[in-house]
């Protein structure tokens, strides 16, 4: 695995997050949650530093990162797109919506577009089953999405209407 | 549609047909047998202590050693508890007062067979060539369950095989029992192995799915010792040894580690703890080794060097030398050496610089012995029989070779030797007891006890005491240094000078002792550390103990009895050791001794990740 050198910002962020949880190894999931929120993803080098800060084997950190689909070791796009594949969304056509995103972005689930603008993921129930099928772009929820809405959603992102928050 | 009636009003008391006892015991019925067990006992333990067998797979327990793995994951141990809707996993369900349990109802048998089939449905059918064949707990389970057909067809796991200098990982054969993870993390605190991914993709792996040789793995082999299947096995040196033995241009000599003689017999159906020293020597001779020597000889040599180093440091310390490092730590165990090189790099100048007995033997064999025999070192092949997997790694370390020719060429585990003896059609039981060859086969009782926790330091005390005080020991057995507790300490009176000694076995216990030294909490003069629980008798290359800690105790007892039976029991009294110093080395810690018998350690805290 090629080594990258963590930036000053990344190093400080990880140390601060771990300190805010008193370097308690029981808080590993919360630590990873916050670190990913701040840095975008959890590459090997980040996991190694988290392991050192919490005084646990890096194997354990890697085990948790690979167990939860929420955590990612790959950088996410500026606009992370998540299509809900929970039961309600699925029966109302989420798969067709997902396929349309794949077709238009020319990427597969778990990948990021070459320009770094979009990444695509499938997730389980976001708790908005009444709006099924649901697509999340960043923190924003799109409900009752049909394949024909996909183009519009992508265009909105490109216009930058999501980047204001 | 199946309708299920649940009697929700059933209170625990309604189940109690037995009177509540005042004492902390409970009564229950297993397979119609009325039993009384302490409160808090699991159904599995309750059954076991009353001679009732419940099959298990992921569960593992070494009694009295605080080693237990019970993730309750495989469900093979499920039993029928009267009044309960679901079958209960016996390994994690506490026995309750008044319980009525059926361990082999048809419902249970059906469930177990289905579970076993499901586990096997994602397991390679490679039993014919699998290193674990015959010792595989999954194979045994499939046999016991009478599995003849797998009704579940589906995907099979396909992972990359990982080969290191000592251990092979074949994750396709992993059944996620997580015993290895428990040993690596909880007992050894090495932290290389962890379960990763989830669901079908779940497997045990080093971080970032790197190879073991890119990790902080110490090659202690405890993961191999507990793996129920062939997912973790040793690197097999047998083919190379066979090639050497059939090469007429080579002189092939062998050394046998102390712990091997106390365990090898188990592979031939003998009771655990049966000493087979003489038969082992005879078998090695039948296999064609030109000289059959003993690592115990090198253990005696180790004591001469390490003991002298201890006394030297002690003397300088007493003279007020502030630079001297105490306590001295033993350095016989290669897994322990790699452990502190990774985990305690600031302390690499504390352990004794003495090489391990295996490597001392190799260095002496390829110089002193080769010269005596007039053999070129390249035509001399040194094979060692070890209870250990880390010894395979140790003999591959660069500093233990000369112009690319290693001091020890190959290290076979006790298991590999047993397989080789069977392969050569040698009737082990019919062999006579034979002696080792001279000069590198003579040893004292001190060398023998190197194989158990507490043994190295007891051997060192026997010699250091007499060298320091000039007096003869009144008693040779130091009971205070013996035992099975993970961390022990004792103070030995060196004729008015109290010598404080610490002992740890298992790397987790070693870590604790080292942390205490680092924080200045501990004040020992000498510390013995062995990586494996029980010491080398519990090594990763020994016959599988299949979770029976009584086997380890029997092996330990066997070594102490061989020591008792020896005429010479102090390393410095070994006549061939005395001769070796007279003819070749001069005196302990001489320039020549330093060149051949001492080594240095490396900071590996960052270097395990190789730059690409």
XYZ file of C-alpha atoms in Angstrom:
777
model
C 0.000 0.000 0.000
C 1.603 3.302 -1.046
C 2.241 5.572 1.880
C 0.945 9.093 1.893
C 2.131 11.657 4.370
C -0.710 13.067 6.397
C -1.111 16.823 6.240
C -0.605 18.929 9.334
C -4.355 19.575 9.302
C -5.237 15.866 9.158
C -2.805 14.986 11.938
C -4.098 17.762 14.192
C -7.726 16.890 13.447
C -7.247 13.208 14.315
C -5.400 14.048 17.526
C -8.063 16.557 18.540
C -10.925 14.145 17.890
C -9.205 11.370 19.845
C -8.472 13.771 22.695
C -12.094 14.898 22.774
C -13.023 11.294 23.484
C -10.286 11.027 26.145
C -8.430 8.521 23.935
C -11.011 5.982 25.051
C -10.813 2.896 22.861
C -14.493 2.201 23.482
C -15.269 5.348 21.458
C -13.581 4.011 18.323
C -16.739 4.152 16.205
C -17.527 7.716 17.275
C -13.935 8.760 16.669
C -13.982 7.283 13.159
C -17.349 8.905 12.517
C -16.031 12.358 13.366
C -12.706 11.909 11.641
C -14.447 10.814 8.446
C -16.839 13.759 8.734
C -13.890 16.144 8.944
C -11.480 14.514 6.506
C -13.914 12.938 4.075
C -12.509 9.431 4.198
C -10.349 7.058 6.233
C -7.214 5.974 4.353
C -4.744 3.537 5.954
C -2.532 6.312 7.318
C -5.479 7.907 9.122
C -6.395 4.555 10.661
C -2.811 4.048 11.805
C -2.797 7.370 13.632
C -6.207 6.691 15.200
C -4.835 3.343 16.418
C -1.797 5.020 17.985
C -3.939 7.719 19.628
C -6.371 5.183 21.099
C -3.596 2.715 21.902
C -5.213 -0.203 20.062
C -3.954 -2.414 17.223
C -4.506 -0.952 13.776
C -5.955 -4.347 12.801
C -8.902 -3.605 15.069
C -9.448 -0.163 13.530
C -9.347 -1.680 10.059
C -11.778 -4.378 11.203
C -14.319 -1.742 12.258
C -13.792 0.407 9.156
C -14.438 -2.570 6.872
C -17.393 -3.823 8.930
C -19.541 -0.704 8.653
C -20.495 0.310 5.148
C -20.722 3.918 6.333
C -16.946 4.144 6.607
C -14.965 4.559 3.441
C -11.275 4.268 2.643
C -11.714 6.051 -0.683
C -12.133 9.799 -1.079
C -15.777 10.696 -1.711
C -16.888 13.059 -4.426
C -17.864 16.640 -3.697
C -21.432 15.395 -3.949
C -21.796 12.015 -2.298
C -24.921 10.374 -3.721
C -26.600 7.616 -1.731
C -29.512 5.682 -3.104
C -31.653 3.972 -0.500
C -32.085 0.289 -1.262
C -34.221 -0.443 1.791
C -37.341 -2.528 1.287
C -39.792 0.326 0.716
C -37.504 2.180 -1.695
C -36.551 -1.015 -3.454
C -40.121 -2.059 -4.224
C -40.845 1.428 -5.539
C -38.048 1.314 -8.077
C -34.821 2.359 -6.287
C -32.805 -0.070 -8.368
C -33.815 1.629 -11.630
C -32.855 4.981 -10.077
C -29.490 3.606 -9.034
C -28.930 2.157 -12.501
C -29.657 5.547 -14.022
C -27.048 7.219 -11.774
C -24.537 4.559 -12.782
C -25.287 5.092 -16.447
C -25.090 8.870 -16.339
C -22.034 9.095 -14.084
C -20.294 6.125 -15.727
C -19.245 4.834 -12.294
C -20.242 1.850 -10.197
C -21.490 1.713 -6.642
C -18.647 2.564 -4.254
C -16.760 4.586 -6.854
C -15.995 8.269 -7.391
C -16.208 10.026 -10.748
C -12.917 10.955 -12.410
C -13.514 14.683 -11.934
C -14.073 14.117 -8.211
C -17.543 15.691 -8.389
C -19.666 12.637 -7.581
C -19.464 9.398 -5.687
C -22.183 6.783 -5.684
C -23.318 4.522 -2.871
C -26.249 2.347 -1.967
C -27.487 2.383 1.607
C -30.166 0.812 3.743
C -33.209 2.690 5.015
C -32.779 6.346 5.912
C -36.086 6.384 7.765
C -38.011 8.295 5.120
C -39.950 5.387 3.708
C -42.981 7.597 3.057
C -40.918 9.374 0.427
C -39.692 6.190 -1.257
C -37.636 5.893 -3.322
C -35.194 8.187 -1.559
C -31.883 9.591 -2.793
C -29.543 11.541 -0.552
C -27.037 13.994 -1.960
C -24.840 15.102 0.890
C -27.285 15.972 3.658
C -30.135 16.763 1.296
C -32.971 14.284 0.832
C -34.730 13.839 -2.499
C -38.020 11.928 -2.256
C -40.138 10.028 -4.783
C -37.271 9.988 -7.230
C -37.820 8.424 -10.623
C -35.094 7.635 -13.162
C -36.133 10.670 -15.162
C -35.293 12.927 -12.167
C -31.660 11.812 -12.119
C -30.488 14.261 -14.759
C -32.063 17.163 -12.880
C -30.485 16.143 -9.567
C -27.038 15.942 -11.161
C -27.495 19.286 -12.869
C -28.477 20.922 -9.568
C -25.263 19.656 -8.033
C -23.168 20.962 -10.895
C -24.794 24.368 -10.524
C -23.389 24.416 -7.072
C -26.682 24.828 -5.262
C -25.494 22.259 -2.750
C -22.162 23.782 -2.021
C -23.558 26.817 -0.263
C -24.038 24.990 3.057
C -47.542 -21.937 7.811
C -46.255 -23.241 11.093
C -47.968 -22.062 14.209
C -45.885 -21.760 17.322
C -47.358 -21.523 20.758
C -45.270 -19.660 23.262
C -46.114 -19.925 26.891
C -45.226 -16.363 27.874
C -46.543 -16.740 31.372
C -43.934 -19.345 32.197
C -41.931 -18.001 35.115
C -38.490 -19.346 35.972
C -39.884 -20.722 39.225
C -42.367 -22.803 37.310
C -39.421 -24.669 35.822
C -37.909 -25.489 39.172
C -38.685 -29.001 40.139
C -35.646 -28.965 42.380
C -35.582 -27.225 45.755
C -33.550 -23.992 45.782
C -30.275 -24.575 47.534
C -28.752 -22.176 49.980
C -25.307 -22.750 48.594
C -23.994 -21.160 45.408
C -24.795 -24.198 43.375
C -27.666 -25.023 41.081
C -29.253 -28.270 40.079
C -30.237 -29.257 36.605
C -30.846 -32.268 34.436
C -28.755 -32.950 31.363
C -29.730 -35.982 29.311
C -31.839 -37.191 32.253
C -28.827 -37.078 34.554
C -29.353 -34.999 37.691
C -26.384 -32.703 38.211
C -25.236 -30.064 40.635
C -22.879 -27.350 39.390
C -21.654 -23.972 40.697
C -23.781 -20.988 39.785
C -22.506 -19.224 36.694
C -21.427 -22.442 34.966
C -22.272 -22.634 31.281
C -24.310 -25.559 30.020
C -21.213 -26.714 28.111
C -19.003 -26.737 31.214
C -21.740 -28.364 33.283
C -22.001 -31.157 30.733
C -18.232 -31.503 30.341
C -17.493 -31.808 34.039
C -20.088 -34.593 34.212
C -18.742 -36.515 31.273
C -21.424 -35.495 28.782
C -20.015 -34.601 25.381
C -21.464 -31.667 23.471
C -19.771 -31.060 20.113
C -18.170 -27.629 19.668
C -16.276 -25.864 16.932
C -15.518 -22.196 17.625
C -15.345 -22.624 21.384
C -11.940 -23.121 22.962
C -10.883 -23.103 26.593
C -7.594 -23.791 28.313
C -8.638 -24.479 31.870
C -6.656 -22.783 34.676
C -4.883 -20.580 32.146
C -7.535 -17.890 31.721
C -7.691 -18.532 27.994
C -11.158 -18.840 26.540
C -12.790 -18.169 23.195
C -16.562 -18.272 23.115
C -18.028 -15.979 20.509
C -21.060 -18.266 20.310
C -20.801 -17.946 16.564
C -20.826 -21.412 15.040
C -23.896 -22.696 16.944
C -22.669 -26.290 16.691
C -23.081 -26.667 20.470
C -26.811 -25.923 20.484
C -28.932 -27.958 22.920
C -32.631 -28.367 23.608
C -33.714 -26.627 26.812
C -37.161 -27.725 27.943
C -39.614 -24.831 27.850
C -37.526 -22.724 25.480
C -38.624 -22.082 21.946
C -35.137 -21.780 20.441
C -32.205 -24.099 20.771
C -29.578 -22.630 23.119
C -25.834 -22.455 22.365
C -24.331 -24.401 25.279
C -21.016 -22.499 25.316
C -22.589 -19.120 26.128
C -25.783 -20.102 27.943
C -25.575 -20.174 31.696
C -27.016 -23.232 33.380
C -30.028 -22.346 35.511
C -31.629 -24.058 38.433
C -34.160 -26.624 37.314
C -33.147 -26.645 33.662
C -33.859 -29.818 31.755
C -31.553 -30.207 28.803
C -31.375 -32.671 25.970
C -27.985 -32.510 24.240
C -28.784 -34.957 21.477
C -32.489 -34.728 20.665
C -33.383 -35.335 17.030
C -34.162 -31.628 16.720
C -30.673 -30.792 17.992
C -29.013 -33.327 15.736
C -30.894 -31.995 12.742
C -29.876 -28.423 13.542
C -26.242 -29.382 14.102
C -26.057 -31.304 10.858
C -27.545 -28.394 8.943
C -25.134 -25.934 10.582
C -22.184 -28.158 9.820
C -23.291 -28.478 6.204
C -23.660 -24.711 5.908
C -20.165 -24.139 7.285
C -18.704 -26.737 4.926
C -20.607 -25.263 1.955
C -18.099 -22.374 2.027
C -15.026 -24.505 2.726
C -12.628 -25.868 0.104
C -12.765 -29.630 -0.428
C -8.990 -29.960 -0.192
C -8.704 -32.462 2.624
C -6.452 -34.732 0.541
C -3.670 -32.151 0.435
C -4.499 -30.002 3.440
C -1.739 -29.690 6.056
C -4.345 -30.008 8.790
C -5.888 -33.222 7.492
C -6.232 -35.670 10.359
C -6.007 -32.892 12.906
C -8.795 -30.698 11.559
C -11.670 -30.055 13.934
C -14.058 -29.285 11.070
C -13.150 -32.562 9.372
C -13.730 -34.365 12.661
C -17.072 -32.607 13.130
C -18.198 -33.509 9.603
C -17.240 -37.093 10.365
C -19.031 -37.113 13.721
C -22.157 -35.572 12.202
C -22.142 -38.142 9.419
C -22.143 -35.526 6.685
C -22.068 -37.270 3.322
C -23.538 -34.638 1.074
C -23.723 -30.836 1.019
C -27.205 -29.686 0.136
C -26.301 -26.026 -0.081
C -24.604 -24.834 -3.214
C -23.445 -21.276 -3.559
C -20.460 -18.986 -3.782
C -17.204 -19.974 -2.145
C -14.764 -17.531 -0.592
C -11.692 -16.776 -2.648
C -8.921 -14.997 -0.795
C -5.251 -14.612 -1.490
C -2.948 -17.094 0.244
C -0.259 -15.444 2.362
C 3.104 -17.084 2.981
C 5.612 -15.748 5.517
C 8.893 -17.251 6.785
C 6.993 -19.297 9.384
C 3.213 -19.202 8.976
C 0.910 -19.720 6.001
C -2.530 -18.119 5.950
C -5.133 -19.711 3.728
C -8.213 -17.585 4.487
C -10.470 -19.693 2.249
C -10.339 -22.268 5.039
C -11.207 -19.752 7.762
C -14.482 -20.524 9.514
C -14.506 -17.296 11.553
C -14.218 -18.989 14.937
C -11.889 -16.116 15.832
C -9.716 -18.208 18.144
C -6.603 -16.827 16.423
C -7.854 -13.290 16.871
C -8.360 -13.952 20.582
C -4.850 -15.422 20.990
C -3.206 -12.659 18.945
C -4.994 -9.805 20.702
C -6.045 -10.879 24.162
C -3.322 -13.329 25.150
C -0.342 -12.152 23.103
C -1.358 -8.471 22.674
C 0.404 -8.493 19.319
C -2.707 -7.258 17.525
C -2.019 -8.451 13.986
C -5.145 -10.492 13.347
C -8.634 -9.024 13.332
C -11.953 -9.903 11.754
C -12.576 -7.663 8.772
C -15.495 -7.045 6.404
C -18.944 -8.417 7.154
C -21.314 -11.150 6.135
C -20.075 -13.515 3.475
C -16.922 -11.416 2.944
C -15.910 -11.593 6.607
C -12.486 -13.100 7.298
C -9.612 -12.781 9.767
C -6.728 -10.774 8.379
C -3.792 -8.504 9.199
C -4.518 -4.780 8.822
C -5.219 -3.601 5.265
C -5.067 -7.223 4.126
C -1.296 -6.982 3.972
C 0.909 -10.040 4.276
C 2.038 -11.269 7.680
C 5.652 -10.424 6.906
C 4.617 -6.800 6.497
C 3.056 -6.793 9.931
C 4.160 -6.808 13.573
C 3.536 -10.576 13.687
C 6.065 -12.275 15.987
C 5.496 -15.735 14.437
C 4.805 -17.090 17.927
C 2.457 -19.535 16.206
C -0.246 -19.462 18.859
C -2.776 -18.720 16.110
C -1.669 -21.903 14.379
C -1.838 -23.816 17.669
C -5.527 -23.003 18.102
C -6.806 -22.820 14.500
C -9.385 -25.606 14.131
C -8.870 -25.884 10.367
C -6.058 -25.464 7.842
C -6.511 -21.679 7.629
C -3.302 -21.197 9.625
C -0.474 -23.671 9.273
C 3.309 -23.740 9.452
C 5.708 -23.376 6.540
C 6.786 -26.951 5.850
C 10.575 -27.458 5.843
C 10.235 -31.234 5.426
C 10.800 -31.394 1.632
C 14.046 -29.413 2.000
C 15.244 -31.714 4.790
C 14.452 -34.809 2.694
C 16.444 -33.308 -0.186
C 19.423 -32.639 2.103
C 19.287 -36.154 3.568
C 19.335 -37.683 0.104
C 22.254 -35.553 -1.091
C 25.462 -37.662 -0.759
C 27.680 -34.551 -0.752
C 26.105 -33.186 2.433
C 26.735 -33.970 6.056
C 23.396 -33.438 7.760
C 23.288 -32.937 11.514
C 20.302 -32.371 13.757
C 19.615 -30.664 17.080
C 16.498 -31.247 19.159
C 14.997 -28.622 21.444
C 14.191 -29.633 25.035
C 10.381 -29.344 24.755
C 10.215 -31.730 21.786
C 11.070 -34.860 23.796
C 8.164 -34.194 26.177
C 5.556 -33.958 23.409
C 6.651 -36.007 20.374
C 5.243 -39.218 21.880
C 1.712 -37.788 21.717
C 1.864 -38.012 17.919
C 2.398 -41.752 18.327
C -0.473 -42.275 20.742
C 1.586 -42.135 23.921
C 0.229 -40.458 27.050
C 0.964 -36.717 27.254
C 4.072 -36.218 29.355
C 5.786 -39.401 28.149
C 9.479 -38.677 27.651
C 10.763 -40.088 24.372
C 14.302 -38.682 24.381
C 15.999 -42.007 23.561
C 13.477 -43.087 20.919
C 13.657 -39.659 19.313
C 17.449 -39.906 18.997
C 17.078 -43.410 17.553
C 14.433 -42.258 15.056
C 16.597 -39.356 13.873
C 19.482 -41.758 13.300
C 17.194 -44.083 11.308
C 16.129 -41.098 9.213
C 19.743 -40.746 8.126
C 21.057 -37.801 10.097
C 24.822 -38.199 10.318
C 25.051 -36.771 13.817
C 22.215 -36.522 16.303
C 22.870 -33.646 18.664
C 20.935 -31.816 21.312
C 19.909 -28.181 21.574
C 20.191 -28.748 25.331
C 23.970 -28.616 24.824
C 23.524 -25.130 23.374
C 21.163 -24.294 26.222
C 24.023 -25.016 28.614
C 26.218 -22.792 26.463
C 23.573 -20.063 26.578
C 23.633 -20.180 30.359
C 27.426 -19.753 30.348
C 27.132 -16.616 28.220
C 23.889 -15.192 29.580
C 24.765 -16.033 33.184
C 28.157 -14.379 32.817
C 26.532 -11.347 31.231
C 24.085 -11.124 34.141
C 26.898 -11.303 36.696
C 28.924 -8.753 34.739
C 26.028 -6.275 34.648
C 25.247 -6.960 38.275
C 28.853 -6.406 39.358
C 29.064 -3.128 37.456
C 25.740 -2.061 38.943
C 26.957 -2.847 42.455
C 30.141 -0.883 41.707
C 27.983 2.155 41.016
C 28.116 2.152 37.209
C 25.098 4.253 36.203
C 25.186 3.206 32.544
C 24.553 -0.463 33.205
C 21.133 -1.745 32.173
C 19.146 -3.894 34.565
C 17.125 -6.035 34.622
C 18.646 -8.328 32.063
C 15.978 -9.982 29.912
C 16.374 -13.438 28.415
C 16.662 -13.584 24.633
C 16.160 -17.262 23.832
C 12.707 -16.812 22.346
C 12.644 -15.428 18.785
C 8.987 -14.367 18.975
C 9.768 -12.407 22.119
C 12.764 -10.808 20.372
C 10.624 -9.714 17.431
C 7.945 -8.504 19.858
C 10.228 -6.094 21.684
C 11.878 -4.982 18.439
C 8.434 -3.848 17.208
C 6.753 -2.803 20.421
C 9.521 -1.610 22.739
C 12.229 -0.241 20.423
C 13.623 2.057 23.109
C 14.461 -0.971 25.222
C 16.428 -3.036 22.727
C 19.627 -2.681 24.773
C 18.124 -4.365 27.854
C 17.804 -8.000 26.725
C 20.831 -10.214 26.940
C 22.914 -10.105 23.789
C 23.271 -13.896 23.954
C 21.862 -15.688 20.911
C 19.165 -18.307 21.387
C 20.277 -21.930 21.909
C 19.181 -22.794 18.345
C 21.440 -20.123 16.880
C 24.333 -20.793 19.284
C 24.195 -24.405 18.194
C 24.259 -23.406 14.527
C 27.177 -21.022 15.025
C 29.232 -23.626 16.917
C 28.293 -26.441 14.528
C 29.382 -24.525 11.445
C 32.700 -23.423 12.992
C 34.006 -25.589 15.833
C 32.339 -28.835 14.760
C 32.907 -28.294 11.015
C 36.602 -27.688 11.667
C 36.853 -30.771 13.889
C 35.232 -32.884 11.165
C 37.088 -31.088 8.413
C 33.876 -30.225 6.566
C 33.302 -27.066 4.544
C 30.408 -25.151 6.127
C 28.571 -25.164 2.808
C 28.539 -28.978 2.876
C 27.216 -29.084 6.423
C 23.445 -28.888 6.807
C 22.131 -28.036 10.261
C 18.531 -29.054 10.934
C 16.757 -28.234 14.145
C 13.685 -29.865 15.639
C 11.739 -27.195 17.431
C 8.437 -26.906 19.327
C 8.210 -23.501 17.756
C 7.282 -21.791 14.501
C 9.203 -18.577 15.197
C 12.409 -20.659 15.004
C 11.770 -20.995 11.267
C 11.768 -17.233 11.077
C 14.760 -16.923 13.414
C 17.043 -19.103 11.310
C 16.140 -16.971 8.278
C 17.289 -13.734 9.959
C 20.161 -12.265 8.008
C 22.511 -11.769 10.953
C 22.463 -15.528 11.574
C 24.178 -16.407 8.324
C 27.701 -16.215 6.977
C 28.216 -15.247 3.317
C 24.633 -16.263 2.590
C 24.972 -19.639 4.301
C 22.685 -19.808 7.342
C 23.970 -21.152 10.667
C 20.795 -23.220 10.923
C 19.466 -24.328 7.557
C 16.033 -25.710 8.411
C 13.764 -25.846 11.443
C 11.190 -28.627 11.644
C 8.365 -28.456 14.150
C 7.630 -31.366 16.490
C 4.620 -32.129 14.263
C 6.736 -32.147 11.115
C 9.246 -34.532 12.710
C 6.450 -36.913 13.697
C 5.114 -36.840 10.135
C 8.601 -37.496 8.763
C 9.095 -40.492 11.078
C 5.746 -41.919 9.919
C 6.637 -41.189 6.299
C 9.861 -43.178 6.660
C 7.896 -46.147 8.031
C 9.799 -46.152 11.302
C 8.016 -48.092 14.037
C 8.492 -45.529 16.777
C 7.309 -47.801 19.588
C 9.776 -50.545 18.669
C 12.798 -48.232 18.690
C 15.448 -48.720 21.369
C 16.460 -45.796 23.578
C 19.640 -44.342 22.125
C 21.977 -41.567 23.219
C 22.907 -38.364 21.466
C 26.253 -38.123 19.695
C 29.277 -36.248 21.009
C 30.425 -33.536 21.336
C 27.290 -31.411 20.787
C 24.860 -33.879 22.313
C 25.882 -33.812 25.954
C 23.722 -31.723 28.252
C 22.864 -31.143 31.876
C 19.480 -31.016 33.572
C 19.673 -27.234 33.381
C 19.506 -27.434 29.591
C 16.478 -29.722 29.707
C 14.258 -27.361 31.692
C 14.768 -24.584 29.100
C 11.590 -25.960 27.544
C 9.231 -24.732 30.251
C 8.343 -21.373 31.720
C 10.711 -20.689 34.607
C 13.285 -23.160 33.341
C 15.755 -20.785 31.684
C 15.992 -18.568 34.718
C 16.309 -21.570 37.068
C 19.150 -22.875 34.924
C 20.760 -19.424 34.998
C 20.404 -19.189 38.780
C 22.059 -22.581 39.299
C 25.146 -21.441 37.401
C 25.207 -17.749 38.336
C 24.937 -18.594 42.037
C 27.966 -20.872 42.000
C 30.032 -18.545 39.804
C 29.159 -15.503 41.942
C 29.545 -17.026 45.404
C 32.132 -19.709 44.699
C 29.992 -22.041 46.788
C 28.166 -25.215 45.886
C 24.374 -25.004 45.836
C 22.743 -26.866 48.711
C 19.560 -27.421 46.732
C 19.243 -27.539 42.978
C 15.458 -27.304 42.611
C 14.079 -23.789 42.817
C 10.388 -24.471 43.359
C 9.749 -20.743 43.778
C 10.558 -20.226 40.088
C 8.245 -22.962 38.849
C 4.559 -22.994 38.064
C 2.014 -21.958 35.469
C 0.894 -18.512 36.665
C 1.338 -15.956 33.888
C 3.578 -13.611 35.868
C 5.670 -14.811 38.773
C 8.461 -13.360 40.856
C 10.886 -14.578 43.463
C 13.920 -13.385 45.342
C 16.880 -15.727 45.423
C 19.518 -15.295 48.100
C 22.973 -15.215 46.493
C 24.783 -15.687 49.784
C 23.549 -12.420 51.259
C 22.880 -10.676 47.968
C 19.157 -10.807 47.178
C 18.553 -11.321 43.454
C 15.074 -10.375 42.327
C 13.697 -12.416 39.474
C 10.631 -11.970 37.320
C 9.072 -14.527 34.981
C 6.416 -14.060 32.321
C 4.999 -16.407 29.714
C 2.570 -15.288 27.051
C 3.406 -12.009 25.332
C 0.534 -10.159 27.027
C 2.122 -10.936 30.380
C 5.525 -9.967 28.982
C 4.074 -6.632 27.875
C 2.778 -6.010 31.369
C 6.201 -6.702 32.896
C 7.884 -4.482 30.314
C 5.465 -1.611 30.968
C 6.294 -1.934 34.658
C 10.018 -1.723 33.922
C 9.474 1.249 31.615
C 7.506 3.150 34.238
C 10.114 2.310 36.863
C 7.591 0.304 38.871
C 9.496 -2.942 38.631
C 12.902 -3.559 40.124
C 14.147 -6.897 38.970
C 17.702 -8.004 38.293
C 16.722 -10.634 35.763
C 13.580 -11.503 33.859
C 12.752 -14.602 31.874
C 10.259 -14.269 29.058
C 8.739 -16.945 26.867
C 6.126 -16.054 24.267
C 3.930 -19.109 24.460
C 1.630 -19.978 27.343
C 3.530 -22.569 29.379
C 6.767 -21.764 27.548
C 8.140 -23.906 24.698
C 6.100 -26.918 25.881
C 3.075 -24.980 24.592
C 4.836 -23.800 21.442
C 3.127 -23.278 18.106
C 4.923 -26.272 16.580
C 3.916 -28.822 19.217
C 1.295 -31.549 18.744
C -2.119 -29.861 18.883
C -3.425 -29.674 22.439
C -7.033 -29.278 21.197
C -7.854 -27.034 24.159
C -6.601 -29.457 26.828
C -4.376 -27.599 29.298
C -3.651 -30.824 31.206
C -1.399 -31.790 28.285
C 0.788 -28.733 28.891
C 1.111 -29.536 32.583
C 2.080 -33.132 31.801
C 4.807 -31.943 29.411
C 6.146 -29.563 32.046
C 6.290 -32.342 34.615
C 8.132 -34.559 32.141
C 10.915 -31.995 31.667
C 11.428 -31.566 35.405
C 11.600 -35.342 35.810
C 14.259 -35.627 33.077
C 16.223 -32.911 34.881
C 15.956 -34.829 38.184
C 17.218 -37.981 36.510
C 20.407 -36.368 35.210
C 23.702 -36.724 37.063
C 24.828 -33.272 35.965
C 22.270 -30.536 36.537
C 24.282 -27.326 36.245
C 25.348 -25.974 32.884
C 28.904 -25.091 33.933
C 29.530 -28.719 34.887
C 28.905 -29.990 31.346
C 32.310 -31.513 30.410
C 31.817 -30.819 26.702
C 31.000 -27.173 27.428
C 34.194 -26.917 29.483
C 36.090 -28.531 26.619
C 34.520 -26.176 24.074
C 35.799 -23.181 26.027
C 39.236 -24.757 26.492
C 39.671 -25.743 22.863
C 37.882 -22.976 21.057
C 36.145 -20.099 22.787
C 38.527 -19.226 25.615
C 36.115 -18.007 28.253
C 32.530 -16.764 28.400
C 32.125 -13.356 26.732
C 35.557 -13.600 25.164
C 36.124 -11.910 21.818
C 35.446 -15.161 19.986
C 32.367 -15.887 22.091
C 31.084 -12.438 21.255
C 31.614 -13.010 17.559
C 29.845 -16.353 17.496
C 27.400 -16.392 20.377
C 26.134 -12.851 20.770
C 23.946 -10.674 18.598
C 22.204 -7.308 18.425
C 18.604 -6.187 18.033
C 16.880 -3.839 15.636
C 14.278 -1.127 15.975
C 11.415 -2.465 13.863
C 8.806 0.006 15.079
C 8.384 1.500 11.609
C 10.292 -0.726 9.250
C 7.652 -3.440 9.026
C 6.030 -1.400 6.301
C 8.420 -1.741 3.421
C 8.836 1.168 1.057
C 7.623 0.327 -2.413
